[in-house]
Amino acid sequence: MKYHIVINSVKTVDEFTDAWSNEAIIELLDRFDFPDAVNSNPEELKDLLFMAISDFEPTEAAVIVLSYKFSDSLNENQIEQISHEMLLDKISEEYADISFHHELFNINQLLHKAYNGSFPNAKATVIEFEITPNKEISKEVVLKALSVSLAKSNVIKRLFEDQLAGKEEFDEAEHIIWDLKATSENTYILTTSEYWISRDEFIEAEFDAKTLS
C-alpha cells in the first residue's frame, strides 16, 4: 500500500493530562490512607495525592501505585523488584515486556512529580500527522509508514528491521504506539515513548511511503 504522509507537529511531553481519572486518584488516595477522599474538591485531587504519596518512602509508594495498576498481571515479587528498579532507571523504557511501558510511564511520571525528581524523568512523544489514502490504517501500518522518514539510528529501525520490511509479523507495533486517534478524515494523533521515536529523528516532514504486510 502506498501512502502520502505530512507531519504537522512532533511534541515532547512528560505527562498525559488524562492519564489519571478522578476515580483513579480517589482510589489511590484511599490506598495512601488519605481520609474522606471521595468528598474532596475534584480540582485539588492531584495535589492531595502528591501530598499523600510524599508521606511514604519512594519504594513503598511505588509498590502501592504499581499494585493498583498491575495486581492482576504481576506478582508481589515482580512489583517489589520494579519499585526498586524505577528509582534507578527509566523503567517505562527498559522493562522487558513492552506491553507494560505505557502504564509504567504514567506511574513513573506521577511519582517523579510527587517526589520532585527522585524518580527519573521519562518523556513521551506526541505526533500529529496526515495520511492519505485513509485506508487500512492501523498501528502497524502507521509505524511502517513513519519509519521511512526516521533516522537510521532510530531504535525501531534497528530492532525491528524485518518487521518493518514485512518479513515477520509486527505484533510489537500494538505496544510501541501507545495511542492512535483520528482527529479528522485524514489526520491522526499518535503517542509513544521518546525511547521509540524522538522529535529530532524525523528527516522529512512530508514524504511518500510504501508499506509491506
GROMACS .gro file of N, CA, C and O in nm, residues 112-188:
model
  308
  112HIS      N    1   0.751   1.074   3.990
  112HIS     CA    2   0.854   1.175   3.964
  112HIS      C    3   0.809   1.313   4.012
  112HIS      O    4   0.885   1.385   4.077
  113LYS      N    5   0.686   1.349   3.982
  113LYS     CA    6   0.634   1.480   4.021
  113LYS      C    7   0.605   1.486   4.170
  113LYS      O    8   0.627   1.588   4.235
  114ALA      N    9   0.557   1.375   4.226
  114ALA     CA   10   0.525   1.374   4.369
  114ALA      C   11   0.650   1.392   4.455
  114ALA      O   12   0.646   1.455   4.561
  115TYR      N   13   0.763   1.337   4.407
  115TYR     CA   14   0.888   1.344   4.485
  115TYR      C   15   0.986   1.447   4.429
  115TYR      O   16   1.104   1.446   4.464
  116ASN      N   17   0.938   1.533   4.340
  116ASN     CA   18   1.023   1.639   4.284
  116ASN      C   19   1.153   1.586   4.226
  116ASN      O   20   1.260   1.645   4.247
  117GLY      N   21   1.144   1.472   4.158
  117GLY     CA   22   1.261   1.427   4.082
  117GLY      C   23   1.335   1.306   4.134
  117GLY      O   24   1.435   1.266   4.076
  118SER      N   25   1.291   1.243   4.244
  118SER     CA   26   1.361   1.124   4.294
  118SER      C   27   1.358   1.011   4.192
  118SER      O   28   1.452   0.932   4.183
  119PHE      N   29   1.251   1.006   4.116
  119PHE     CA   30   1.240   0.907   4.009
  119PHE      C   31   1.287   0.971   3.879
  119PHE      O   32   1.265   1.090   3.856
  120PRO      N   33   1.352   0.894   3.790
  120PRO     CA   34   1.397   0.950   3.662
  120PRO      C   35   1.281   1.011   3.584
  120PRO      O   36   1.167   0.966   3.596
  121ASN      N   37   1.312   1.114   3.507
  121ASN     CA   38   1.210   1.183   3.430
  121ASN      C   39   1.202   1.124   3.290
  121ASN      O   40   1.290   1.148   3.207
  122ALA      N   41   1.098   1.046   3.263
  122ALA     CA   42   1.079   0.988   3.130
  122ALA      C   43   1.003   1.086   3.041
  122ALA      O   44   0.936   1.177   3.090
  123LYS      N   45   1.013   1.068   2.912
  123LYS     CA   46   0.946   1.156   2.817
  123LYS      C   47   0.866   1.074   2.716
  123LYS      O   48   0.899   0.959   2.687
  124ALA      N   49   0.762   1.136   2.664
  124ALA     CA   50   0.680   1.074   2.560
  124ALA      C   51   0.677   1.167   2.439
  124ALA      O   52   0.707   1.286   2.449
  125THR      N   53   0.639   1.111   2.325
  125THR     CA   54   0.632   1.187   2.201
  125THR      C   55   0.489   1.185   2.149
  125THR      O   56   0.424   1.081   2.147
  126VAL      N   57   0.440   1.303   2.110
  126VAL     CA   58   0.306   1.316   2.053
  126VAL      C   59   0.322   1.367   1.910
  126VAL      O   60   0.378   1.474   1.887
  127ILE      N   61   0.273   1.289   1.814
  127ILE     CA   62   0.289   1.321   1.673
  127ILE      C   63   0.153   1.342   1.610
  127ILE      O   64   0.065   1.256   1.620
  128GLU      N   65   0.133   1.457   1.547
  128GLU     CA   66   0.011   1.483   1.470
  128GLU      C   67   0.049   1.478   1.322
  128GLU      O   68   0.142   1.546   1.279
  129PHE      N   69  -0.023   1.397   1.247
  129PHE     CA   70   0.014   1.378   1.107
  129PHE      C   71  -0.109   1.354   1.020
  129PHE      O   72  -0.216   1.315   1.069
  130GLU      N   73  -0.091   1.377   0.891
  130GLU     CA   74  -0.193   1.345   0.791
  130GLU      C   75  -0.144   1.228   0.708
  130GLU      O   76  -0.027   1.219   0.674
  131ILE      N   77  -0.236   1.138   0.674
  131ILE     CA   78  -0.201   1.023   0.592
  131ILE      C   79  -0.311   0.997   0.489
  131ILE      O   80  -0.429   0.995   0.523
  132THR      N   81  -0.272   0.985   0.365
  132THR     CA   82  -0.366   0.956   0.257
  132THR      C   83  -0.308   0.848   0.166
  132THR      O   84  -0.187   0.845   0.143
  133PRO      N   85  -0.394   0.758   0.118
  133PRO     CA   86  -0.537   0.749   0.148
  133PRO      C   87  -0.561   0.696   0.289
  133PRO      O   88  -0.477   0.629   0.346
  134ASN      N   89  -0.678   0.727   0.342
  134ASN     CA   90  -0.713   0.684   0.477
  134ASN      C   91  -0.773   0.543   0.471
  134ASN      O   92  -0.891   0.522   0.494
  135LYS      N   93  -0.687   0.446   0.437
  135LYS     CA   94  -0.732   0.308   0.420
  135LYS      C   95  -0.640   0.214   0.496
  135LYS      O   96  -0.518   0.232   0.497
  136GLU      N   97  -0.700   0.115   0.559
  136GLU     CA   98  -0.626   0.009   0.628
  136GLU      C   99  -0.531   0.066   0.733
  136GLU      O  100  -0.423   0.012   0.757
  137ILE      N  101  -0.571   0.176   0.797
  137ILE     CA  102  -0.484   0.240   0.896
  137ILE      C  103  -0.486   0.161   1.026
  137ILE      O  104  -0.591   0.133   1.083
  138SER      N  105  -0.369   0.124   1.073
  138SER     CA  106  -0.351   0.054   1.199
  138SER      C  107  -0.219   0.101   1.260
  138SER      O  108  -0.141   0.172   1.195
  139LYS      N  109  -0.192   0.062   1.382
  139LYS     CA  110  -0.065   0.099   1.444
  139LYS      C  111   0.052   0.043   1.364
  139LYS      O  112   0.154   0.111   1.346
  140GLU      N  113   0.038  -0.079   1.316
  140GLU     CA  114   0.145  -0.140   1.237
  140GLU      C  115   0.169  -0.063   1.108
  140GLU      O  116   0.284  -0.031   1.073
  141VAL      N  117   0.064  -0.030   1.037
  141VAL     CA  118   0.075   0.044   0.911
  141VAL      C  119   0.138   0.181   0.935
  141VAL      O  120   0.226   0.225   0.860
  142VAL      N  121   0.094   0.249   1.040
  142VAL     CA  122   0.147   0.382   1.070
  142VAL      C  123   0.296   0.376   1.102
  142VAL      O  124   0.375   0.458   1.053
  143LEU      N  125   0.337   0.278   1.182
  143LEU     CA  126   0.479   0.266   1.214
  143LEU      C  127   0.563   0.239   1.089
  143LEU      O  128   0.671   0.297   1.071
  144LYS      N  129   0.513   0.150   1.004
  144LYS     CA  130   0.586   0.120   0.880
  144LYS      C  131   0.597   0.243   0.791
  144LYS      O  132   0.702   0.268   0.731
  145ALA      N  133   0.491   0.322   0.785
  145ALA     CA  134   0.492   0.441   0.702
  145ALA      C  135   0.584   0.548   0.760
  145ALA      O  136   0.667   0.606   0.688
  146LEU      N  137   0.574   0.574   0.889
  146LEU     CA  138   0.657   0.678   0.951
  146LEU      C  139   0.805   0.641   0.949
  146LEU      O  140   0.891   0.729   0.942
  147SER      N  141   0.835   0.513   0.954
  147SER     CA  142   0.975   0.470   0.959
  147SER      C  143   1.054   0.514   0.836
  147SER      O  144   1.176   0.527   0.841
  148VAL      N  145   0.984   0.540   0.725
  148VAL     CA  146   1.051   0.584   0.603
  148VAL      C  147   1.128   0.714   0.627
  148VAL      O  148   1.236   0.736   0.569
  149SER      N  149   1.075   0.800   0.715
  149SER     CA  150   1.137   0.929   0.739
  149SER      C  151   1.216   0.935   0.869
  149SER      O  152   1.263   1.041   0.909
  150LEU      N  153   1.235   0.821   0.936
  150LEU     CA  154   1.311   0.820   1.060
  150LEU      C  155   1.459   0.795   1.033
  150LEU      O  156   1.495   0.722   0.941
  151ALA      N  157   1.543   0.854   1.116
  151ALA     CA  158   1.687   0.837   1.103
  151ALA      C  159   1.726   0.689   1.118
  151ALA      O  160   1.657   0.612   1.185
  152LYS      N  161   1.836   0.652   1.054
  152LYS     CA  162   1.882   0.513   1.060
  152LYS      C  163   1.911   0.467   1.203
  152LYS      O  164   1.902   0.349   1.234
  153SER      N  165   1.944   0.562   1.288
  153SER     CA  166   1.978   0.528   1.427
  153SER      C  167   1.856   0.502   1.513
  153SER      O  168   1.869   0.456   1.628
  154ASN      N  169   1.736   0.529   1.461
  154ASN     CA  170   1.614   0.509   1.538
  154ASN      C  171   1.605   0.365   1.588
  154ASN      O  172   1.630   0.270   1.515
  155VAL      N  173   1.565   0.348   1.714
  155VAL     CA  174   1.567   0.216   1.777
  155VAL      C  175   1.468   0.120   1.712
  155VAL      O  176   1.494  -0.001   1.705
  156ILE      N  177   1.355   0.169   1.663
  156ILE     CA  178   1.259   0.081   1.595
  156ILE      C  179   1.321   0.024   1.468
  156ILE      O  180   1.308  -0.096   1.440
  157LYS      N  181   1.390   0.107   1.393
  157LYS     CA  182   1.452   0.062   1.269
  157LYS      C  183   1.564  -0.038   1.297
  157LYS      O  184   1.588  -0.130   1.218
  158ARG      N  185   1.631  -0.022   1.411
  158ARG     CA  186   1.741  -0.112   1.445
  158ARG      C  187   1.690  -0.247   1.499
  158ARG      O  188   1.747  -0.351   1.468
  159LEU      N  189   1.584  -0.244   1.579
  159LEU     CA  190   1.536  -0.366   1.643
  159LEU      C  191   1.435  -0.444   1.559
  159LEU      O  192   1.422  -0.566   1.575
  160PHE      N  193   1.363  -0.376   1.472
  160PHE     CA  194   1.252  -0.440   1.401
  160PHE      C  195   1.265  -0.424   1.250
  160PHE      O  196   1.167  -0.401   1.181
  161GLU      N  197   1.385  -0.440   1.199
  161GLU     CA  198   1.409  -0.423   1.056
  161GLU      C  199   1.325  -0.519   0.973
  161GLU      O  200   1.262  -0.479   0.873
  162ASP      N  201   1.322  -0.646   1.012
  162ASP     CA  202   1.246  -0.745   0.934
  162ASP      C  203   1.096  -0.721   0.944
  162ASP      O  204   1.022  -0.742   0.847
  163GLN      N  205   1.050  -0.675   1.060
  163GLN     CA  206   0.907  -0.648   1.077
  163GLN      C  207   0.865  -0.528   0.991
  163GLN      O  208   0.759  -0.531   0.927
  164LEU      N  209   0.946  -0.425   0.989
  164LEU     CA  210   0.915  -0.307   0.907
  164LEU      C  211   0.915  -0.341   0.759
  164LEU      O  212   0.839  -0.282   0.681
  165ALA      N  213   0.996  -0.438   0.721
  165ALA     CA  214   1.005  -0.479   0.581
  165ALA      C  215   0.898  -0.581   0.542
  165ALA      O  216   0.891  -0.622   0.426
  166GLY      N  217   0.814  -0.619   0.638
  166GLY     CA  218   0.707  -0.714   0.609
  166GLY      C  219   0.752  -0.858   0.605
  166GLY      O  220   0.677  -0.947   0.563
  167LYS      N  221   0.873  -0.887   0.653
  167LYS     CA  222   0.924  -1.025   0.651
  167LYS      C  223   0.880  -1.105   0.772
  167LYS      O  224   0.881  -1.227   0.769
  168GLU      N  225   0.843  -1.035   0.879
  168GLU     CA  226   0.795  -1.100   1.001
  168GLU      C  227   0.673  -1.026   1.053
  168GLU      O  228   0.652  -0.909   1.020
  169GLU      N  229   0.594  -1.095   1.135
  169GLU     CA  230   0.480  -1.032   1.198
  169GLU      C  231   0.528  -0.919   1.289
  169GLU      O  232   0.634  -0.928   1.351
  170PHE      N  233   0.451  -0.812   1.296
  170PHE     CA  234   0.491  -0.696   1.374
  170PHE      C  235   0.391  -0.673   1.487
  170PHE      O  236   0.331  -0.566   1.499
  171ASP      N  237   0.376  -0.773   1.573
  171ASP     CA  238   0.283  -0.762   1.685
  171ASP      C  239   0.324  -0.653   1.784
  171ASP      O  240   0.240  -0.596   1.854
  172GLU      N  241   0.454  -0.626   1.791
  172GLU     CA  242   0.504  -0.526   1.886
  172GLU      C  243   0.451  -0.386   1.857
  172GLU      O  244   0.448  -0.301   1.948
  173ALA      N  245   0.407  -0.362   1.735
  173ALA     CA  246   0.357  -0.229   1.698
  173ALA      C  247   0.241  -0.186   1.788
  173ALA      O  248   0.225  -0.068   1.819
  174GLU      N  249   0.162  -0.283   1.833
  174GLU     CA  250   0.045  -0.253   1.917
  174GLU      C  251   0.086  -0.186   2.047
  174GLU      O  252   0.010  -0.108   2.105
  175HIS      N  253   0.208  -0.215   2.095
  175HIS     CA  254   0.254  -0.161   2.223
  175HIS      C  255   0.360  -0.053   2.206
  175HIS      O  256   0.385   0.023   2.301
  176ILE      N  257   0.422  -0.046   2.089
  176ILE     CA  258   0.516   0.064   2.063
  176ILE      C  259   0.438   0.195   2.050
  176ILE      O  260   0.475   0.297   2.107
  177ILE      N  261   0.329   0.191   1.975
  177ILE     CA  262   0.237   0.305   1.971
  177ILE      C  263   0.138   0.289   2.086
  177ILE      O  264   0.066   0.191   2.093
  178TRP      N  265   0.137   0.386   2.176
  178TRP     CA  266   0.051   0.376   2.293
  178TRP      C  267  -0.093   0.411   2.260
  178TRP      O  268  -0.187   0.351   2.311
  179ASP      N  269  -0.110   0.510   2.174
  179ASP     CA  270  -0.245   0.552   2.138
  179ASP      C  271  -0.243   0.609   1.996
  179ASP      O  272  -0.147   0.675   1.957
  180LEU      N  273  -0.349   0.581   1.921
  180LEU     CA  274  -0.362   0.631   1.784
  180LEU      C  275  -0.507   0.673   1.765
  180LEU      O  276  -0.597   0.588   1.766
  181LYS      N  277  -0.528   0.803   1.749
  181LYS     CA  278  -0.664   0.856   1.739
  181LYS      C  279  -0.679   0.939   1.613
  181LYS      O  280  -0.593   1.021   1.580
  182ALA      N  281  -0.790   0.918   1.544
  182ALA     CA  282  -0.823   1.001   1.429
  182ALA      C  283  -0.887   1.130   1.478
  182ALA      O  284  -0.978   1.127   1.561
  183THR      N  285  -0.839   1.244   1.428
  183THR     CA  286  -0.897   1.372   1.467
  183THR      C  287  -0.978   1.435   1.354
  183THR      O  288  -1.054   1.528   1.376
  184SER      N  289  -0.959   1.385   1.233
  184SER     CA  290  -1.040   1.425   1.118
  184SER      C  291  -1.027   1.313   1.015
  184SER      O  292  -0.973   1.206   1.044
  185GLU      N  293  -1.074   1.337   0.895
  185GLU     CA  294  -1.079   1.230   0.795
  185GLU      C  295  -0.942   1.169   0.768
  185GLU      O  296  -0.929   1.047   0.757
  186ASN      N  297  -0.838   1.252   0.758
  186ASN     CA  298  -0.705   1.202   0.726
  186ASN      C  299  -0.599   1.235   0.831
  186ASN      O  300  -0.481   1.207   0.810
  187THR      N  301  -0.640   1.295   0.941
  187THR     CA  302  -0.545   1.341   1.042
  187THR      C  303  -0.553   1.255   1.168
  187THR      O  304  -0.661   1.221   1.215
  188TYR      N  305  -0.435   1.222   1.221
  188TYR     CA  306  -0.427   1.137   1.339
  188TYR      C  307  -0.331   1.197   1.441
  188TYR      O  308  -0.241   1.275   1.406
   0.00000   0.00000   0.00000
